[in-house]
Coordinates of C-alpha atoms in Angstrom, one line a residue:
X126 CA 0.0 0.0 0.0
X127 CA 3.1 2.5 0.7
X128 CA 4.3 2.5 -2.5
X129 CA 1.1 3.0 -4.1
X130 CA 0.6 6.7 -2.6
X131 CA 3.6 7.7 -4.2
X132 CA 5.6 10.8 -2.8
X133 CA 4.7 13.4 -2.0
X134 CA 5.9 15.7 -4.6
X135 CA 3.5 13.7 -6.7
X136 CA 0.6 13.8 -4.5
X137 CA 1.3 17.5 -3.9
X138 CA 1.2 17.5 -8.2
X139 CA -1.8 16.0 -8.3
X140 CA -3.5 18.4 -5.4
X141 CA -2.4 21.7 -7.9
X142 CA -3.4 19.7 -10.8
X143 CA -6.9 19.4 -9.5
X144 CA -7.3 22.8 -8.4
X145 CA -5.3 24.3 -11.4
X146 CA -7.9 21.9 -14.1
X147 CA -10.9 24.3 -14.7
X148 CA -13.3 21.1 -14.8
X149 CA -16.7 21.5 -12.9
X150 CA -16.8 23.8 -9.9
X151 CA -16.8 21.4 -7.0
X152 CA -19.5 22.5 -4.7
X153 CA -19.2 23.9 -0.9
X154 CA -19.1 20.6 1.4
X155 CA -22.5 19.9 2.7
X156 CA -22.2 21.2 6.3
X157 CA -23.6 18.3 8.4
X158 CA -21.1 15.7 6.9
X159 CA -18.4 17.9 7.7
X160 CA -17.4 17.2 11.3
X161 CA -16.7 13.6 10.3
X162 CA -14.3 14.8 6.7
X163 CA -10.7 14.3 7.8
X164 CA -8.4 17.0 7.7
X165 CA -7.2 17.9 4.7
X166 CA -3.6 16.5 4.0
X167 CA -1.1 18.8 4.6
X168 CA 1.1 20.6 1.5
X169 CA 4.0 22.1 1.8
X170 CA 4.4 25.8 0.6
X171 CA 7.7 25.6 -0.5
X172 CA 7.0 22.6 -3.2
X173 CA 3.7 24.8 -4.0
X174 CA 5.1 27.9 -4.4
X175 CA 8.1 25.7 -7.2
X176 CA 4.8 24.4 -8.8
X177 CA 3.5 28.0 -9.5
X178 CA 6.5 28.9 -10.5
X179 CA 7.2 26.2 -13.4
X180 CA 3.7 26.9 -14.5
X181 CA 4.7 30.6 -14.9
X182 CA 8.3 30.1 -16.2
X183 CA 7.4 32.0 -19.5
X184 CA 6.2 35.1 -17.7
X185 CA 8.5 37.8 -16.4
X186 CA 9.3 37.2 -12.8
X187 CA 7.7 38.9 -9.8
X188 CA 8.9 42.5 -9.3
X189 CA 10.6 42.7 -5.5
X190 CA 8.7 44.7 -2.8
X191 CA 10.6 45.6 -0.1
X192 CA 9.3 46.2 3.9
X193 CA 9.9 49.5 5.7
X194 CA 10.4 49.2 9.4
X195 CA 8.4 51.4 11.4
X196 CA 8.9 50.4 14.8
X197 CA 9.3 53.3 16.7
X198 CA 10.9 51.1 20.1
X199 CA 12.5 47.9 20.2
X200 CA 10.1 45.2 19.6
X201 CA 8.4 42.6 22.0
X202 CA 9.4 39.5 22.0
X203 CA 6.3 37.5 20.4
X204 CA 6.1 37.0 16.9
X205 CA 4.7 39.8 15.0
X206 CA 0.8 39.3 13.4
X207 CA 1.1 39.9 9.8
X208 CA -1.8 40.4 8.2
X209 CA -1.9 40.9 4.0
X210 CA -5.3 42.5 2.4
X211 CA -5.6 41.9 -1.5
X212 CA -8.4 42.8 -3.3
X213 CA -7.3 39.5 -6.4
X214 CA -9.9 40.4 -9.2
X215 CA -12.5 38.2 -9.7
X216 CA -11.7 36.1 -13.1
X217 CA -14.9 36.7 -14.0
X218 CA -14.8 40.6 -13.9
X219 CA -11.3 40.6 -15.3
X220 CA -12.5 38.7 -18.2
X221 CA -16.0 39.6 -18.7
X222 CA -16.8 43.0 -17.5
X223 CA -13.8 45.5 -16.3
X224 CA -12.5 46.6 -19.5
X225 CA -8.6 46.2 -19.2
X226 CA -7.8 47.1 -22.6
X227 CA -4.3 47.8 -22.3
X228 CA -4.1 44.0 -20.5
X229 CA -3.8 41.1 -23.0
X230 CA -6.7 38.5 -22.5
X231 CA -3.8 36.1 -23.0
X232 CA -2.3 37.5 -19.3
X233 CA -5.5 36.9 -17.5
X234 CA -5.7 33.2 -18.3
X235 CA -6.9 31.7 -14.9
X236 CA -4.4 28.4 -15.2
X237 CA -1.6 31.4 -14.9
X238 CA -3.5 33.5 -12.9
X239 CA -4.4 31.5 -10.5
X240 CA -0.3 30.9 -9.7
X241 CA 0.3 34.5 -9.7
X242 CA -2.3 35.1 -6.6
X243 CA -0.9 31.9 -5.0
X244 CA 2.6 33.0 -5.5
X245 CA 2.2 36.6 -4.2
X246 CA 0.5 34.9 -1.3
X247 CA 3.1 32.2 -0.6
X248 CA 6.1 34.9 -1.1
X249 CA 4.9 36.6 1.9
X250 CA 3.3 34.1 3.9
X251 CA 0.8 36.3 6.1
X252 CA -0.8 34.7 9.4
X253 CA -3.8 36.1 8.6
X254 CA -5.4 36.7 5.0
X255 CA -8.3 38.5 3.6
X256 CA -9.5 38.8 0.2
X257 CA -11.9 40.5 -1.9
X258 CA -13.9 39.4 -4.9
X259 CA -12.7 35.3 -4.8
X260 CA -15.1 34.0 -7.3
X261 CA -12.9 30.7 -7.4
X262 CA -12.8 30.0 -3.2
X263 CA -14.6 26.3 -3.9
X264 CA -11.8 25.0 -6.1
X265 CA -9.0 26.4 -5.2
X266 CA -8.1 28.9 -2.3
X267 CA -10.2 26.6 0.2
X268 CA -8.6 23.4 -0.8
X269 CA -5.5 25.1 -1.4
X270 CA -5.1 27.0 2.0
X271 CA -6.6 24.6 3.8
X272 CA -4.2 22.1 3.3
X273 CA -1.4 24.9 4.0
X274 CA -2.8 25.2 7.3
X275 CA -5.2 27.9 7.1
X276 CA -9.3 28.2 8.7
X277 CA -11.0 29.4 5.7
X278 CA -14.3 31.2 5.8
X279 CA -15.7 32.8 2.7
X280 CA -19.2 35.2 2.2
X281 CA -20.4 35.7 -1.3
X282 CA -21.9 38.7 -2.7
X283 CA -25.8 38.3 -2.6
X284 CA -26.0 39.5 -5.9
X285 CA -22.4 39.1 -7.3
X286 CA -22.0 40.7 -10.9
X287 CA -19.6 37.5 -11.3
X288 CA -23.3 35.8 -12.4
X289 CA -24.0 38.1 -15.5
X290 CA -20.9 36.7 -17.1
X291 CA -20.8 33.6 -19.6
X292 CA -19.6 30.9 -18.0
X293 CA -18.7 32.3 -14.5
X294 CA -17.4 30.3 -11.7
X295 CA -20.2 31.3 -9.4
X296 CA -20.6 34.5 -6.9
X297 CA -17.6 36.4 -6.1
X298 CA -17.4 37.2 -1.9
X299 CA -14.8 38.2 1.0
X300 CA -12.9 35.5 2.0
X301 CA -10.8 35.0 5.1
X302 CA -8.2 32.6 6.0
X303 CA -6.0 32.7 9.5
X304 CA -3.4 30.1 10.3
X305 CA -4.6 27.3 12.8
X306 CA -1.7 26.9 14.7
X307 CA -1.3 30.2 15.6
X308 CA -5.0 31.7 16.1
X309 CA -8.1 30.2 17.9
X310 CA -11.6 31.1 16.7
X311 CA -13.7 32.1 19.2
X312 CA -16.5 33.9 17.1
X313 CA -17.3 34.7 13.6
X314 CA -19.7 36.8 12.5
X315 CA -20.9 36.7 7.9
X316 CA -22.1 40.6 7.8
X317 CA -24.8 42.1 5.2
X318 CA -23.9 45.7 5.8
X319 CA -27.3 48.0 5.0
X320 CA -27.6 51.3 3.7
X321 CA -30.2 53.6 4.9
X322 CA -32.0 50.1 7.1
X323 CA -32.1 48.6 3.2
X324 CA -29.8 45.6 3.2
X325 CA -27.1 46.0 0.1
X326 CA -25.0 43.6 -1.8
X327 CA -21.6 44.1 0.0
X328 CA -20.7 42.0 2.6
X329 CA -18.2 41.6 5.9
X330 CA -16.9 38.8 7.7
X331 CA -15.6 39.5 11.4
X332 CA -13.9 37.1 13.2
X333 CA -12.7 37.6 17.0
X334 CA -9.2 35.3 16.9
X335 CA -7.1 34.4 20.1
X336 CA -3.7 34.5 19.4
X337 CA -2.1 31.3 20.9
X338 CA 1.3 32.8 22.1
X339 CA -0.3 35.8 23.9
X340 CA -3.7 34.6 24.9
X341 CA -4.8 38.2 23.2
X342 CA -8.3 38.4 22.0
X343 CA -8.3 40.8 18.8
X344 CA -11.2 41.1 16.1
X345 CA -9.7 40.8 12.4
X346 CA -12.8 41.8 9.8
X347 CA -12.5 41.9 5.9
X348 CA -14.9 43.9 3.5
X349 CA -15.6 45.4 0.3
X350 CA -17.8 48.3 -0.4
X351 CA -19.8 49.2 -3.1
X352 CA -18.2 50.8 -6.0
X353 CA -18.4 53.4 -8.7
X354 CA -18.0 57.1 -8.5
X355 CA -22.0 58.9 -7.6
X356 CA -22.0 56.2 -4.6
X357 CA -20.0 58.2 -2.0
X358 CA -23.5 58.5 0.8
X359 CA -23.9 54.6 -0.1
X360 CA -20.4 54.1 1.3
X361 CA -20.7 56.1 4.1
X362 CA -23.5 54.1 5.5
X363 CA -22.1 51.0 4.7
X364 CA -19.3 52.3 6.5
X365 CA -21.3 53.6 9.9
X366 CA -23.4 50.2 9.9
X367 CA -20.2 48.2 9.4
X368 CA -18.5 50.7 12.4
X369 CA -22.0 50.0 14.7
X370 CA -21.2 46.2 14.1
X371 CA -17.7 46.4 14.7
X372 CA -18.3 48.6 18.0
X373 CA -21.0 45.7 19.1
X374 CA -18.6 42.3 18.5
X375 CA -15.4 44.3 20.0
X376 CA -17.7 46.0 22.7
X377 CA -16.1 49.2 22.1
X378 CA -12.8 48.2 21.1
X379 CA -12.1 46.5 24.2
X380 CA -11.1 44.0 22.3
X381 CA -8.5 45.4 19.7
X382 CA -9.6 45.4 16.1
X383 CA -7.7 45.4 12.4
X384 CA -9.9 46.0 9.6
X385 CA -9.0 45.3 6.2
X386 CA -10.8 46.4 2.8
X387 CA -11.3 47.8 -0.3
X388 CA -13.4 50.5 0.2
X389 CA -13.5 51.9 -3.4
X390 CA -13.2 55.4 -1.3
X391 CA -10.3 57.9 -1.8
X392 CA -9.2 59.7 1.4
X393 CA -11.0 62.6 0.9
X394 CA -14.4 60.3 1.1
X395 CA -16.5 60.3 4.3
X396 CA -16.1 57.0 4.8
X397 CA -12.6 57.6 5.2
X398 CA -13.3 60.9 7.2
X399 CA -15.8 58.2 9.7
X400 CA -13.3 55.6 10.1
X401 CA -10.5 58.0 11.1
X402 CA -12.5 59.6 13.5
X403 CA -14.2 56.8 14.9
X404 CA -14.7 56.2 18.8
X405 CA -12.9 52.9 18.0
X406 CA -9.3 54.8 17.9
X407 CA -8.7 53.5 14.5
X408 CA -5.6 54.4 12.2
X409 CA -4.7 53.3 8.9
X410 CA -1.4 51.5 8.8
X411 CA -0.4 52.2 5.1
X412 CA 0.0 56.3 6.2
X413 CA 3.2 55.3 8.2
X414 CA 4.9 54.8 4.8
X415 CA 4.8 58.4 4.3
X416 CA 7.3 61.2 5.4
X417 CA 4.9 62.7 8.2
X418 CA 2.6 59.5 8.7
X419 CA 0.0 61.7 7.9
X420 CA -0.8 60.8 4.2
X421 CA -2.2 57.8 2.6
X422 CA -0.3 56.0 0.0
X423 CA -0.3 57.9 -3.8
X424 CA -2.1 54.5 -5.2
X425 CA -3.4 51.2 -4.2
X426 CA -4.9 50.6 -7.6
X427 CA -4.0 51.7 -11.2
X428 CA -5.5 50.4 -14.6
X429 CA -6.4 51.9 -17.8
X430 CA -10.3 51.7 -19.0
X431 CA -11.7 52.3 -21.6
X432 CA -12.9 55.9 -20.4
X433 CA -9.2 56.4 -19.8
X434 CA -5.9 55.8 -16.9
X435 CA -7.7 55.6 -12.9
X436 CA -4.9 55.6 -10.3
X437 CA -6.9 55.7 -7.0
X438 CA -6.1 55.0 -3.2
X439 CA -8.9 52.7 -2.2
X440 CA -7.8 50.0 0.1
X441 CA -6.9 50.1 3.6
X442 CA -5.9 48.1 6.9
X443 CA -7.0 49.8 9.5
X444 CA -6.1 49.3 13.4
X445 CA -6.6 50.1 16.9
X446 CA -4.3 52.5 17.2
X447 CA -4.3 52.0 21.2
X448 CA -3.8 48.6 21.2
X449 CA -1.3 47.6 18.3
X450 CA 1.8 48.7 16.7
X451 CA 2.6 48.6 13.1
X452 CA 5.8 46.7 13.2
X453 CA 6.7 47.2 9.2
X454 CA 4.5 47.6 5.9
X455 CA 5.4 45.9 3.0
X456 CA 5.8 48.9 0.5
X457 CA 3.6 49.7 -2.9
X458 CA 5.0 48.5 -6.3
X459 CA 6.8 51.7 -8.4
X460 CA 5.4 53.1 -11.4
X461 CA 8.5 52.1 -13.2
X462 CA 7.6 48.2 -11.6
X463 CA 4.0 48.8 -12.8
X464 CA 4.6 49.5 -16.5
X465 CA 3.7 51.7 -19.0
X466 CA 0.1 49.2 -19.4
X467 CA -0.8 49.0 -15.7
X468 CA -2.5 46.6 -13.9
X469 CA -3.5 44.0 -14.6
X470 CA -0.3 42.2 -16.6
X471 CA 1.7 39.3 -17.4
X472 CA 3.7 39.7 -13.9
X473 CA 0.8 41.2 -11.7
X474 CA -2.4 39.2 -11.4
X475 CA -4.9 41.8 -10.3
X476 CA -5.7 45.9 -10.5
X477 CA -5.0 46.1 -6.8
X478 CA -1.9 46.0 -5.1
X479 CA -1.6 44.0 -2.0
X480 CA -0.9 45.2 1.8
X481 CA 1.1 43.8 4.5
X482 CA 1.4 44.9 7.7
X483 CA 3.1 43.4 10.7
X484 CA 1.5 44.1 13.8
X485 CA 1.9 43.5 17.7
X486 CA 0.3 44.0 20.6
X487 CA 1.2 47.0 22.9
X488 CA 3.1 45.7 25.9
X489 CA 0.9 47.9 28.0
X490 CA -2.9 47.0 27.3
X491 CA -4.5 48.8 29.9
X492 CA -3.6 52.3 28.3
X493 CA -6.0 53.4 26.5
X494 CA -4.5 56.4 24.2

């Protein structure tokens, strides 16, 4: 029987090889039978990470991001949280419906894609990960993670514009994934964040962790609000109902809270304006990149459209600013790293760039400010 399971490397082959074969889209496990599935088999990320790579050998390799240390004191001496937001592009939209035209169809392929995201993800190996518009979390970022060690939890879109598309993959959603060995769940809220009391089509998923080498409690949420320029009150009350949730489940940041997101909102947006001024003592943890600490990134996003070049700051990671430190933050990719043809490209998988932040817990967690 031992010799019949082969080695690993070739069950590990065989693992990508399913989730990299676009065959049917396997559906979410039924629930009930799922206490009694056994755990998935381990991969390891270091043979995953050579398989994406020999699947992309004819693309241009990954341009080299750097992190900036901004601790201000020496650091403690637990392992930092780090934490990586991404909004990935759902292969649907990219596809079907966002209008890339500087971006070769040829580049969005999802066999390649699909070992881009992973790569990016595997290069920086966050503890906690959360995602915006997965379309594909079924058949391959659940099974995929999962057996890398990660609690997976994903919350579609109720009316995803992923379904108008020709032969779509399903709804696209948040997803969020935290590492098993370092976290324990001890709640987990799926969120429909309203407008006006009318419930809307963006989503949140909150999940109150306990970090196993502290015994902290902290409350990590991931969401995506609604899009498109005209839309800025919409955001705003997504934003306040999503801040009235988040005020409940952390009962007024007692328990200290990171929230990640694309919030298709510039700075100048009230959303922005409510989050930065919250009662929760929130910061955002990409304006420590600049000179002052003051100013967000120039760009989180940048594509060309048919209507022309948008180059937008957008997404955020926001933190309790009493309660955490930002250890480092992975910085943005250059213009010149970017290309004249934006994002997407051959050696970028989405129109968003990633964030990744190390954080850890103040040594003195009575303080409040």
């Amino acid at each position: 029987a031992g010799s019949a399971m082969g080695n690993s490397s070739s069950r590990l082959y065989s693992a990508l090889a399913k989730a990299l074969s676009s065959g049917a889209v396997p559906q979410p496990r039924e629930r009930a039978g799922q206490r009694d599935a056994p755990p998935p088999e381990p991969i390891d990320a270091t043979e995953l990470l050579a398989e994406c790579r020999a699947v992309l050998r004819k693309r241009p390799p990954r341009s080299q991001r750097h992190f900036v240390d901004l601790r201000a004191s020496a650091a403690g001496s637990h392992r930092p949280i780090r934490v990586m937001q991404w909004n990935i592009l759902a292969q649907a939209l990219g596809e079907g419906k966002d209008n890339f035209v500087q971006c070769p169809m040829e580049a969005l392929k999802w066999e390649e894609r699909k070992c881009l995201i992973l790569e990016e993800i595997l290069a920086y190996k966050p503890d906690i990960l959360c995602l915006q518009e997965v379309d594909h979390y079924f058949d391959t970022f659940e099974p995929l993670l999962s057996r890398l060690g990660y609690q997976c939890t994903f919350f579609p879109k109720p009316w995803s514009p992923c379904l108008d598309v020709e032969q779509n993959n399903g709804p696209d959603g948040c997803a969020l994934f935290f590492l098993k060995d370092r976290f324990e769940l001890v709640n987990s809220a799926n969120i429909r964040l309203t407008a006006m009391k009318l419930k809307t089509n963006q989503v949140a998923i909150a999940q109150t962790l306990k970090c196993c080498e502290t015994g902290r409690l902290f409350c990590i949420a991931v969401t995506h609000l609604k899009a498109c320029t005209g839309w800025e009150r919409f955001r705003s009350a997504q934003g306040s109902d999503l801040l009235q949730n988040l005020k409940n489940i952390t009962q007024g940041a007692k328990i200290p809270l990171i929230i990640c997101g694309d919030f298709n909102a510039e700075p100048t947006e009230e959303v922005y304006r409510e989050f930065s001024n919250s009662s929760l003592n929130l910061n955002s943890a990409y304006k420590l990149l600049s000179p002052d600490g003051q100013s967000e990134p120039p760009y989180t996003t940048w594509k060309i459209r048919p209507s022309g070049e948008c180059r937008h700051t957008l997404d955020y990671i926001w933190y309790s600013q009493h309660a955490l430190n930002v250890n480092s933050a992975l910085g943005l990719l250059t213009e010149e790293q970017i290309g004249p043809n934006r994002l997407p490209s051959f050696n970028y998988p989405s129109d968003h760039l990633s964030l990744v932040c190390d954080f850890s817990f103040n040594q003195d967690p009575d303080r409040l400010l």
